[in-house]
mmCIF file of C-alpha atoms in Angstrom:
data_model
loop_
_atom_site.group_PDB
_atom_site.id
_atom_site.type_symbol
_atom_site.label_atom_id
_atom_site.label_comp_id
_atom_site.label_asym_id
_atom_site.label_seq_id
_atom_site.Cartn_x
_atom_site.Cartn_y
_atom_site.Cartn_z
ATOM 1 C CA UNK A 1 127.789 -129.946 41.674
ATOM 2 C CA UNK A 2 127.431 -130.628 37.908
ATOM 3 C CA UNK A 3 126.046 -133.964 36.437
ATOM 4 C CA UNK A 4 129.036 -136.435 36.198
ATOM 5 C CA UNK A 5 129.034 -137.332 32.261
ATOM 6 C CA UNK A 6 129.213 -141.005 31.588
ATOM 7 C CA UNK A 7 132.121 -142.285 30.694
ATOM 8 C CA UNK A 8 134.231 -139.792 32.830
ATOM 9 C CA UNK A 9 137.648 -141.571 34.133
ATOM 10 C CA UNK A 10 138.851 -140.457 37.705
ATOM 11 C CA UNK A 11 141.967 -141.968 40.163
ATOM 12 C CA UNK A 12 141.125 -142.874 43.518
ATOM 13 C CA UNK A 13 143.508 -141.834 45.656
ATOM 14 C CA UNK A 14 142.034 -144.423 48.308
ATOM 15 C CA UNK A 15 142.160 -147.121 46.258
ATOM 16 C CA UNK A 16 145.219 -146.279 44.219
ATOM 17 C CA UNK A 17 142.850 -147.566 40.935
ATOM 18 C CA UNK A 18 141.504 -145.497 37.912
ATOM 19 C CA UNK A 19 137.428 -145.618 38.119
ATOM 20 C CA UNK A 20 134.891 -145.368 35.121
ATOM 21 C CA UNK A 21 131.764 -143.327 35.660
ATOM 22 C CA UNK A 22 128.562 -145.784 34.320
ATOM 23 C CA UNK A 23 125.773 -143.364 35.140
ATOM 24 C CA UNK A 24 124.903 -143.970 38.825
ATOM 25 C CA UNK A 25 128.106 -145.477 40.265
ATOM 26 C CA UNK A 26 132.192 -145.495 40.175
ATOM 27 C CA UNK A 27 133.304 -148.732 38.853
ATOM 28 C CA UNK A 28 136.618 -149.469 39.171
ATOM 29 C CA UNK A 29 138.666 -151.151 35.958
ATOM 30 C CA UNK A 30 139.971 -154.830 35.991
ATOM 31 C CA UNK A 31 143.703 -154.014 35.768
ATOM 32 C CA UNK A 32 144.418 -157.717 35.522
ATOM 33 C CA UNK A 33 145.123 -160.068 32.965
ATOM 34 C CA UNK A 34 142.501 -162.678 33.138
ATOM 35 C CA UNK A 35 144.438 -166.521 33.207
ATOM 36 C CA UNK A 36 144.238 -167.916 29.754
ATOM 37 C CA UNK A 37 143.269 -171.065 29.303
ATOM 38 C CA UNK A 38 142.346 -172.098 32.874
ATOM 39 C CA UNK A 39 142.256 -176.193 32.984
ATOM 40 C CA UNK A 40 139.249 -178.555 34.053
ATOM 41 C CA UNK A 41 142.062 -178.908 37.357
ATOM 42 C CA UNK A 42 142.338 -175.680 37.865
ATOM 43 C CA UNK A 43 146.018 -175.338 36.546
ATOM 44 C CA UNK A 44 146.084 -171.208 35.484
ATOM 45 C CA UNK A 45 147.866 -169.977 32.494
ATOM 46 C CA UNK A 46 148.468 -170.200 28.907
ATOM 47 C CA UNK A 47 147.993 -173.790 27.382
ATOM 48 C CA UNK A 48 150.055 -175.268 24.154
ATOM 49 C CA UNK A 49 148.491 -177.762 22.462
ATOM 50 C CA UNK A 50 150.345 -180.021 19.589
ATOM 51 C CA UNK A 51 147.815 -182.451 17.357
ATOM 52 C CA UNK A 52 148.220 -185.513 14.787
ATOM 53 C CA UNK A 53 152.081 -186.452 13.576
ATOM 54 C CA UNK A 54 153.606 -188.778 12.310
ATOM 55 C CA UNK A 55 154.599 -191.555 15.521
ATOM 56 C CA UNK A 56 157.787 -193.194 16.160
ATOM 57 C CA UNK A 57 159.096 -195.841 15.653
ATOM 58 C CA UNK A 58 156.497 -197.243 13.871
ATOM 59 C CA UNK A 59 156.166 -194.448 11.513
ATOM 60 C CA UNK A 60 152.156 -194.758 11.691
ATOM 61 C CA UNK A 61 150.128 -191.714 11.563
ATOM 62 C CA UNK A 62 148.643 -190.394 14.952
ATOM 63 C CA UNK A 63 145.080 -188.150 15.292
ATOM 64 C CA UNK A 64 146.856 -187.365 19.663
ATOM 65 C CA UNK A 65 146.205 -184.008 20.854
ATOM 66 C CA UNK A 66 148.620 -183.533 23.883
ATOM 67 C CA UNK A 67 148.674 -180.371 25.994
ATOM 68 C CA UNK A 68 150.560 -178.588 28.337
ATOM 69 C CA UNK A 69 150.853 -175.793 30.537
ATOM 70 C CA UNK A 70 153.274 -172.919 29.132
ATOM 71 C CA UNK A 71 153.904 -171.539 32.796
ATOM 72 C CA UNK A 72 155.445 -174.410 34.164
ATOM 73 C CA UNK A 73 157.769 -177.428 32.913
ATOM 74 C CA UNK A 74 156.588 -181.050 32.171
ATOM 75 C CA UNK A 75 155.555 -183.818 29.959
ATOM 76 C CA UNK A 76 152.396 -183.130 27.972
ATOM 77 C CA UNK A 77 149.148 -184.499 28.753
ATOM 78 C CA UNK A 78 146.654 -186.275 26.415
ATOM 79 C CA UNK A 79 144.119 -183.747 25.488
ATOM 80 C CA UNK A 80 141.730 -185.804 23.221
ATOM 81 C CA UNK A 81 141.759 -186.560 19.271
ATOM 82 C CA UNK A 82 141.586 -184.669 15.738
ATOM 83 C CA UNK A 83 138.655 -185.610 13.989
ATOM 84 C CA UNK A 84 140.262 -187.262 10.892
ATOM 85 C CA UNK A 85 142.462 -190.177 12.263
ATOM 86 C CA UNK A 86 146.062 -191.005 11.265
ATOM 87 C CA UNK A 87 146.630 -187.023 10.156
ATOM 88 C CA UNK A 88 149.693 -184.930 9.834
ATOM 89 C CA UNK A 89 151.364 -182.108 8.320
ATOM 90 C CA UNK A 90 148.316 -179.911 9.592
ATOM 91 C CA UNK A 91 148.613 -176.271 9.736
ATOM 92 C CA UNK A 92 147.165 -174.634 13.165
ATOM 93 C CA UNK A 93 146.302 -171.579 14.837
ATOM 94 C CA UNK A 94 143.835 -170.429 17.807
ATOM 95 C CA UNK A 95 142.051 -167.496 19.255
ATOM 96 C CA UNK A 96 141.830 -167.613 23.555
ATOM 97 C CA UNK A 97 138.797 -169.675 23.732
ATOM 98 C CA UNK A 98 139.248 -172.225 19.934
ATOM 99 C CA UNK A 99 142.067 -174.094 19.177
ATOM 100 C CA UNK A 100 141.875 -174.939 14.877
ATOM 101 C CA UNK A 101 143.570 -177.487 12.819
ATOM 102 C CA UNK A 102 142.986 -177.766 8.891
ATOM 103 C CA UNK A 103 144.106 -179.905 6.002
ATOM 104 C CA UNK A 104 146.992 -182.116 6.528
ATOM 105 C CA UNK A 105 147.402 -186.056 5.121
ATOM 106 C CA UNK A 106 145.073 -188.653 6.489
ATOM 107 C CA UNK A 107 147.621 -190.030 4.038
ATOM 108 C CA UNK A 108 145.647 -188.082 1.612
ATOM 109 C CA UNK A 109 145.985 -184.625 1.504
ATOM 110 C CA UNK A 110 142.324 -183.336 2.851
ATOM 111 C CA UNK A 111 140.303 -180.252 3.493
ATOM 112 C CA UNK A 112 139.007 -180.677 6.979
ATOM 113 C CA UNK A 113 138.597 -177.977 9.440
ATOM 114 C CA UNK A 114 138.197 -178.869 13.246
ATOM 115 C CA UNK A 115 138.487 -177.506 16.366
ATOM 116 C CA UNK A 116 138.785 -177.722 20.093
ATOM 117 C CA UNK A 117 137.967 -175.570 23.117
ATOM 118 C CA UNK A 118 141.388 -175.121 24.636
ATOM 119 C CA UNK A 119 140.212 -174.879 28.489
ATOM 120 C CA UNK A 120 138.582 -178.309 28.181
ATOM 121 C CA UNK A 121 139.696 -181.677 27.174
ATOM 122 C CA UNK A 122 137.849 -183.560 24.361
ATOM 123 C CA UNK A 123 138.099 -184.288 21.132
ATOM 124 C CA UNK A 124 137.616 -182.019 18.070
ATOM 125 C CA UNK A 125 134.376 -180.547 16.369
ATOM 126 C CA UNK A 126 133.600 -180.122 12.834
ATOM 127 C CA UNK A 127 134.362 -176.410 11.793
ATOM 128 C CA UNK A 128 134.163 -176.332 7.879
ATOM 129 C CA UNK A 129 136.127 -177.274 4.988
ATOM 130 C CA UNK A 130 139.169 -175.359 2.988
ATOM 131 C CA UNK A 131 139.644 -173.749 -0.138
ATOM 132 C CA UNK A 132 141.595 -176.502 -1.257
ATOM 133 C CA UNK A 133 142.766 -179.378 0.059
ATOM 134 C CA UNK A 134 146.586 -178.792 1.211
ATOM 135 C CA UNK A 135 149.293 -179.763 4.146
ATOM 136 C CA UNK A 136 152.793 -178.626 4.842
ATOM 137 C CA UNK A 137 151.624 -174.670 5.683
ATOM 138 C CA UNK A 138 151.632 -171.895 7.903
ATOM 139 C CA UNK A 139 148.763 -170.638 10.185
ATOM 140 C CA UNK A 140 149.199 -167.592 11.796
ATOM 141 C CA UNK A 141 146.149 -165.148 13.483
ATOM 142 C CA UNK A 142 144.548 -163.348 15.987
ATOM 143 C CA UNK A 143 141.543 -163.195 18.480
ATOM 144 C CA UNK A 144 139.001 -162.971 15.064
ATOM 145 C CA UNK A 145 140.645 -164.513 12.091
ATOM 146 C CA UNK A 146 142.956 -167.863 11.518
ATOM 147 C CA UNK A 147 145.332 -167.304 8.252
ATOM 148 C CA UNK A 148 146.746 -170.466 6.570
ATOM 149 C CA UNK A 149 148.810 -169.342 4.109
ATOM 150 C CA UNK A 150 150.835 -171.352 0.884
ATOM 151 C CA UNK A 151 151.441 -175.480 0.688
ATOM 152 C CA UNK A 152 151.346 -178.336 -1.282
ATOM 153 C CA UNK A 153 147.983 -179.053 -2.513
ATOM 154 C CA UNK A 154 146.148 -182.471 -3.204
ATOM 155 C CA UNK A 155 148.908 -182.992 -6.095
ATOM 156 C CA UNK A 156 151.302 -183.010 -3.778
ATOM 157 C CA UNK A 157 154.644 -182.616 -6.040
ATOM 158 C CA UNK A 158 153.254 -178.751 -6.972
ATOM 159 C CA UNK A 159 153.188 -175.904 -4.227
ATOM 160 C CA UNK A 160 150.285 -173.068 -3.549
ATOM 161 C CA UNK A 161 150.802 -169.348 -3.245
ATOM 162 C CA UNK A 162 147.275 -169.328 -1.527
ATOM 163 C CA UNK A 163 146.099 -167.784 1.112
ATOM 164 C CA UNK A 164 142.981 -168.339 2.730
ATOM 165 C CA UNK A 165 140.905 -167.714 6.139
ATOM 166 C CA UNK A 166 138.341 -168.357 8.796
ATOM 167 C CA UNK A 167 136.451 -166.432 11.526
ATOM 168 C CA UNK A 168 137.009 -168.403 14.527
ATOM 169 C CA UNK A 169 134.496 -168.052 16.405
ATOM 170 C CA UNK A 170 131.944 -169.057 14.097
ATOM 171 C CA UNK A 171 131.835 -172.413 11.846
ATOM 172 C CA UNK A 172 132.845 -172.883 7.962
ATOM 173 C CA UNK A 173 134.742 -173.430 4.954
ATOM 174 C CA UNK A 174 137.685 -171.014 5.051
ATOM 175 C CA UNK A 175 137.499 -167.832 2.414
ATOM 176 C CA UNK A 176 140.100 -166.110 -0.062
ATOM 177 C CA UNK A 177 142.826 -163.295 1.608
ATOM 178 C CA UNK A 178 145.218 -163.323 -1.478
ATOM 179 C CA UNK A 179 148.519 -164.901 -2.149
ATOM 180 C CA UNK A 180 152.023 -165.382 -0.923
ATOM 181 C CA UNK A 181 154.700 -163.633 -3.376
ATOM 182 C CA UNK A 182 156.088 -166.994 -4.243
ATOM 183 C CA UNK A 183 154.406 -170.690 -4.202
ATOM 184 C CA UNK A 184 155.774 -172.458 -1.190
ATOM 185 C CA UNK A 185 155.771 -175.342 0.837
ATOM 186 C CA UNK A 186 157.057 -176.112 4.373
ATOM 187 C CA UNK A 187 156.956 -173.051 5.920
ATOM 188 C CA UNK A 188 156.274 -171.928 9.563
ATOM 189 C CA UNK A 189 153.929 -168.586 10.521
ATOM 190 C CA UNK A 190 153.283 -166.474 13.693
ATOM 191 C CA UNK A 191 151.244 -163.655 14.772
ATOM 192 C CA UNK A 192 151.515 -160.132 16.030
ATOM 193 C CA UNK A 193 148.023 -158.635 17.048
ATOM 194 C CA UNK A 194 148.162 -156.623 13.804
ATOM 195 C CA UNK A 195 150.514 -159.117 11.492
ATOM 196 C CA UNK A 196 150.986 -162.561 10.274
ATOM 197 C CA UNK A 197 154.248 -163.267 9.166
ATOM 198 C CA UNK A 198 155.803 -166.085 6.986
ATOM 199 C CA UNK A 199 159.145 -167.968 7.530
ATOM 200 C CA UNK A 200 160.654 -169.570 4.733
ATOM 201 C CA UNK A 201 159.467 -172.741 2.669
ATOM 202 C CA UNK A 202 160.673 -174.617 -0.230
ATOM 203 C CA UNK A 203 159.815 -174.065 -4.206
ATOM 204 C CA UNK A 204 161.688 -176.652 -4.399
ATOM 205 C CA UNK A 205 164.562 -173.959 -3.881
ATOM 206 C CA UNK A 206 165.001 -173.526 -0.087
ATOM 207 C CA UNK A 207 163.613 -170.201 0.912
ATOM 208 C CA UNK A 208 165.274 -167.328 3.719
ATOM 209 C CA UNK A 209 162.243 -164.986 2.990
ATOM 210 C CA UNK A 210 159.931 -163.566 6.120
ATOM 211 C CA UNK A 211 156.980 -162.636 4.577
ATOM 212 C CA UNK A 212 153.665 -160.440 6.180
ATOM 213 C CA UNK A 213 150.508 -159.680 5.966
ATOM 214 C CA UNK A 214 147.978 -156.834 7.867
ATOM 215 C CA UNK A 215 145.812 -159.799 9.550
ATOM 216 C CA UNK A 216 142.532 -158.023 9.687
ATOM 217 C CA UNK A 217 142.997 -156.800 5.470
ATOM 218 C CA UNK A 218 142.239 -158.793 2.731
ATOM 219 C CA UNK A 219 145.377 -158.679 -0.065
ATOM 220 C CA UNK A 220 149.252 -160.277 -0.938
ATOM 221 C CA UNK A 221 151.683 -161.072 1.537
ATOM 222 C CA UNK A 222 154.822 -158.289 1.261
ATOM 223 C CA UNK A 223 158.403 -158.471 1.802
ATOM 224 C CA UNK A 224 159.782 -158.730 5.795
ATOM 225 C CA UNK A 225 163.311 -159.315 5.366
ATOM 226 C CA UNK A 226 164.980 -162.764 5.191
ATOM 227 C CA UNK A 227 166.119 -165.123 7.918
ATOM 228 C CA UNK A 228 169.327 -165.048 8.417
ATOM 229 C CA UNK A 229 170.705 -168.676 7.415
ATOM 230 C CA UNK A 230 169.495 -170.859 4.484
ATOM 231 C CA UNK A 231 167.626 -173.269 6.940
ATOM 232 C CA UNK A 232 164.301 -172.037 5.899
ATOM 233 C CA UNK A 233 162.523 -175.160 5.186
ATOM 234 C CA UNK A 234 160.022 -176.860 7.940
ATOM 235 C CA UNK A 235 160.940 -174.359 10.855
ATOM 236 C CA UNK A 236 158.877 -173.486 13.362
ATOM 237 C CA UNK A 237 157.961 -170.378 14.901
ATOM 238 C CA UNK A 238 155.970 -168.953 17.800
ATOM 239 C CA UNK A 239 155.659 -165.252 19.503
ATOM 240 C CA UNK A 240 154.408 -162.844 21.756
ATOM 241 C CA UNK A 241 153.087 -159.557 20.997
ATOM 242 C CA UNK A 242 156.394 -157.691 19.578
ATOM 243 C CA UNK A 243 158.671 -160.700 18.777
ATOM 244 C CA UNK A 244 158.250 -163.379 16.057
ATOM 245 C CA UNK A 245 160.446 -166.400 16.550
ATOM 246 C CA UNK A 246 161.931 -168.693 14.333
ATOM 247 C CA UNK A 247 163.892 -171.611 15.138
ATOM 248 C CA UNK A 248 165.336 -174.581 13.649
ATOM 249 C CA UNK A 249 164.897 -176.125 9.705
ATOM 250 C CA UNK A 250 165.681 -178.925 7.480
ATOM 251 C CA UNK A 251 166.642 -177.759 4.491
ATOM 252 C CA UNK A 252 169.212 -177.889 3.064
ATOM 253 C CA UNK A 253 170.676 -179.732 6.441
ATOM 254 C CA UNK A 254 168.903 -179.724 9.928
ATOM 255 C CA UNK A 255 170.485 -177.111 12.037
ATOM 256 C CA UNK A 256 169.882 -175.512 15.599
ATOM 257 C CA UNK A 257 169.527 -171.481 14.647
ATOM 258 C CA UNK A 258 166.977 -169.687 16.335
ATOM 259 C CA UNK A 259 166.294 -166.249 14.709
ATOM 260 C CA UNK A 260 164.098 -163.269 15.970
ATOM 261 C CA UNK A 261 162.399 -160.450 14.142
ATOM 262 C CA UNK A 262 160.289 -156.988 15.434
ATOM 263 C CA UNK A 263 156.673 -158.016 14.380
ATOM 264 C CA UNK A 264 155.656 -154.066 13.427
ATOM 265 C CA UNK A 265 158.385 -153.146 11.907
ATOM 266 C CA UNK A 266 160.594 -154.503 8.676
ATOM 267 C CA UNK A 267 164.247 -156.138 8.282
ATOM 268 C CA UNK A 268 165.701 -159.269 8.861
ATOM 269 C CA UNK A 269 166.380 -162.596 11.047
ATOM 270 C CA UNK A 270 168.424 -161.827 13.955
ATOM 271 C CA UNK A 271 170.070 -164.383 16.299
ATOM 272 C CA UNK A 272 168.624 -165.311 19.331
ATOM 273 C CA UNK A 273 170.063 -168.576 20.146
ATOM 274 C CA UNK A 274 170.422 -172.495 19.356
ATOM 275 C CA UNK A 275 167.818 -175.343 20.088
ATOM 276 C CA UNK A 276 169.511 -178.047 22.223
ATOM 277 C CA UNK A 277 168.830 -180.513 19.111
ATOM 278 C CA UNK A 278 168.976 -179.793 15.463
ATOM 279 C CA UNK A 279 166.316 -179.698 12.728
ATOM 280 C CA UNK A 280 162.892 -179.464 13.310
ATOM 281 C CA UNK A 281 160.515 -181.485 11.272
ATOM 282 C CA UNK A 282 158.875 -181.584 14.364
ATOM 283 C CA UNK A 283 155.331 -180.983 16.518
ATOM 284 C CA UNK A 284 155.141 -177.069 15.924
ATOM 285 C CA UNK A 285 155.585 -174.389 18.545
ATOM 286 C CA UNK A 286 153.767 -172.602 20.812
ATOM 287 C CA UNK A 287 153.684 -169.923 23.199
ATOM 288 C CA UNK A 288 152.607 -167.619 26.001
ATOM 289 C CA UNK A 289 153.400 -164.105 26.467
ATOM 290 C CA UNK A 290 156.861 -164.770 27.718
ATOM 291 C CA UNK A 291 157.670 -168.118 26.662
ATOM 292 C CA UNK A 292 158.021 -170.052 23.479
ATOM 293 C CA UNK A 293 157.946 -174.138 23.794
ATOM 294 C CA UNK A 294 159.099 -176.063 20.332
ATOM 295 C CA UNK A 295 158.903 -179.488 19.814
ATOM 296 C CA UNK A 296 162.284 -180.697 18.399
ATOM 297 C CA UNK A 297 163.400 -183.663 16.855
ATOM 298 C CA UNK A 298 165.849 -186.361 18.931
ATOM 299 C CA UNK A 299 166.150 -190.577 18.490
ATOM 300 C CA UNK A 300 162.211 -190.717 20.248
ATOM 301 C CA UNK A 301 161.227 -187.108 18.354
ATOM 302 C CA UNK A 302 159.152 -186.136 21.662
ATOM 303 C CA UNK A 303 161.285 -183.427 23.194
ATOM 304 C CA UNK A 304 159.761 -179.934 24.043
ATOM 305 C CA UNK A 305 162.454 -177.347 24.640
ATOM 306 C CA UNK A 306 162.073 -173.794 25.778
ATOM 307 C CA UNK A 307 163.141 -170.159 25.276
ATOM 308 C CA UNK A 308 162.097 -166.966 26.934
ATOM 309 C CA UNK A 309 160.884 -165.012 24.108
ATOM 310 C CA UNK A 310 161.915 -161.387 25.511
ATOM 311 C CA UNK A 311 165.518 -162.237 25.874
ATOM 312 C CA UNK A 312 168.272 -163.968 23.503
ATOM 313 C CA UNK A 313 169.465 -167.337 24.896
ATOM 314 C CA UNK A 314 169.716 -170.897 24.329
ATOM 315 C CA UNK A 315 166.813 -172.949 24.656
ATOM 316 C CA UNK A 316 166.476 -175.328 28.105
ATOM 317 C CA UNK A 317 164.452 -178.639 28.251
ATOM 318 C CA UNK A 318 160.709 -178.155 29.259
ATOM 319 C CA UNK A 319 159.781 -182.162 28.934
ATOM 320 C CA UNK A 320 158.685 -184.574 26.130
ATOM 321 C CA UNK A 321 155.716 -185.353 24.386
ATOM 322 C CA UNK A 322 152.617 -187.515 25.795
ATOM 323 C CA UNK A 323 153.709 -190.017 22.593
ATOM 324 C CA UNK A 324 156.992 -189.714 20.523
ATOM 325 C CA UNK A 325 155.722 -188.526 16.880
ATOM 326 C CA UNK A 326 156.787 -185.263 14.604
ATOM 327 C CA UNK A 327 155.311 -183.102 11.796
ATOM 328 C CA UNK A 328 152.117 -182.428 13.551
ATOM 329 C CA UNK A 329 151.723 -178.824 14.490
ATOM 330 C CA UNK A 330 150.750 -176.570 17.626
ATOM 331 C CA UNK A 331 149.002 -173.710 18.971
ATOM 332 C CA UNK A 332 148.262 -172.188 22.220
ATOM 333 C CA UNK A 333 145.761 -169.387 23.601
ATOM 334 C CA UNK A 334 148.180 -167.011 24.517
ATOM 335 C CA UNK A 335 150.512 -166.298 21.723
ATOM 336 C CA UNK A 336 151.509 -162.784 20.199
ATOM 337 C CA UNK A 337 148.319 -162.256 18.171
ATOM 338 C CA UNK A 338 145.754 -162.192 21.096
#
């Protein structure tokens, strides 16, 4: 019999289970998805987490990270704290392991960078500073790189067209990727493994445009498509690996659209359903590989509702927030860029 070369790939017809060969041995692959974000209680699955906001009634400014468990249905638990207390309008995003909010109004607008490890509970770490100090953006990535892209910098009237990033595994002020085609505030982002795309915004002009950019490049966002209703101001949006969803929006008038787009491929904003409540100037969204939780506004602003991301459909209730606040925002280690 010949030497086996390593790296050689058989099925065992025993087993029913494809086999790698290392060098001495058969080693059969892991076919299965490990759980993401496995809890201190053992709870498996993709985790959501929503940080800082703005509380109600009392309109005081909260530093709460809540979580919850995408898999199931529920209130959201108290997680730990951001960092910089009394902070909001933060822009988010998360690899499986790091969860990473930057910037946002402490009520200044700031340039802090800090992070959590999602699996745990705690409160967050020092990563780095921004570019610039900004809030009211979107943050979109994938397993290596966080992407916050436009918002209102520290003279809060103007808006940015920049676009900066981190490495998220590591620790430190965030670096240049380019610009957005327009300067804009209030807009929402998501991730495909490859893409980050950008809903909407303001200038002040209310935006529809979905704008992308190749996550792992350097360079300017280019044209998606636009959403299809005028609602593009202070949306949110969430996805799994093929679909980016965006739902609800302010501006010019709070409405209940939820719109869906094919992440690797061009056009615009289809419909996909209607939040139970309208306008979302909200907590942020998050999601798993099937499901997409977004925090939506109501009299105590602490509702979660839910979609499943694969089909069209009205959202359902999933539970309420841990403490009634909005314009925080969220992100979870198993959403569509991972």
């Amino acid at each position: 019999m010949s030497e086996i070369p390593r790296g050689a790939i058989r099925f065992n017809t025993d087993s029913n289970k494809p086999e790698l060969w290392d060098g001495s041995q058969w080693a059969e692959f892991q076919l299965s998805t490990p759980n993401l974000g496995r809890s201190v209680d053992t709870q498996p699955g993709a985790r959501g987490l929503f940080g800082g906001g703005q509380l109600h009634p009392s309109n005081g400014i909260s530093d709460v990270i809540d979580y919850i468990n995408i898999s199931s249905t529920g209130n959201a638990i108290d997680f730990g704290n951001l960092t910089v207390a009394r902070r909001w309008v933060t822009g988010a995003v998360a690899s499986r392991t790091r969860g990473v909010w930057a910037g946002g109004l402490d009520p200044a607008i700031n340039s802090t960078i800090d992070f959590v490890t999602i699996a745990s509970t705690g409160s967050q770490t020092d990563f780095g500073e921004q570019i610039d100090s900004k809030a009211t953006y979107g943050g979109c990535g994938n397993e290596t790189r966080g992407v916050f892209g436009g918002g209102n910098p520290a003279a809060s009237s103007s808006k940015t067209a920049g676009i900066d990033y981190i490495t998220i595994a590591s620790t430190g002020d965030s670096v240049n990727f380019g610009n957005l085609e327009t300067a804009t505030a209030s807009l929402c982002a998501t991730s495909g493994q490859v893409r980050g795309l950008f809903f909407g915004g303001y200038t002040p002009t209310v935006l529809k445009t979905i704008q992308f950019v190749t996550i792992a490049t350097l360079g300017d966002s280019q044209d998606f498509g636009d959403l299809a209703r005028s609602n593009g101001q202070e949306g949110q949006a969430c996805s799994n690996a093929t679909r980016g969803i965006c739902s609800g929006g302010t501006g010019p008038s709070p409405c209940t659209d939820i719109e869906y787009v094919n992440i690797a491929s061009t056009g615009n904003g289809q419909k996909f359903g209607d939040l139970i409540t309208a306008g979302t100037s909200t907590m942020g969204a998050v999601s798993s590989p099937t499901r997409g939780l977004i925090s939506t506004d109501d009299t105590n602003e602490d509702d979660i509702e839910m979609i499943e991301i694969a089909t069209e459909g009205n959202a359902v209730d999933f539970g309420d927030l841990s403490v009634a606040r909005d314009i925080g925002s969220g992100c979870s280690n198993g959403h569509g860029g991972l």
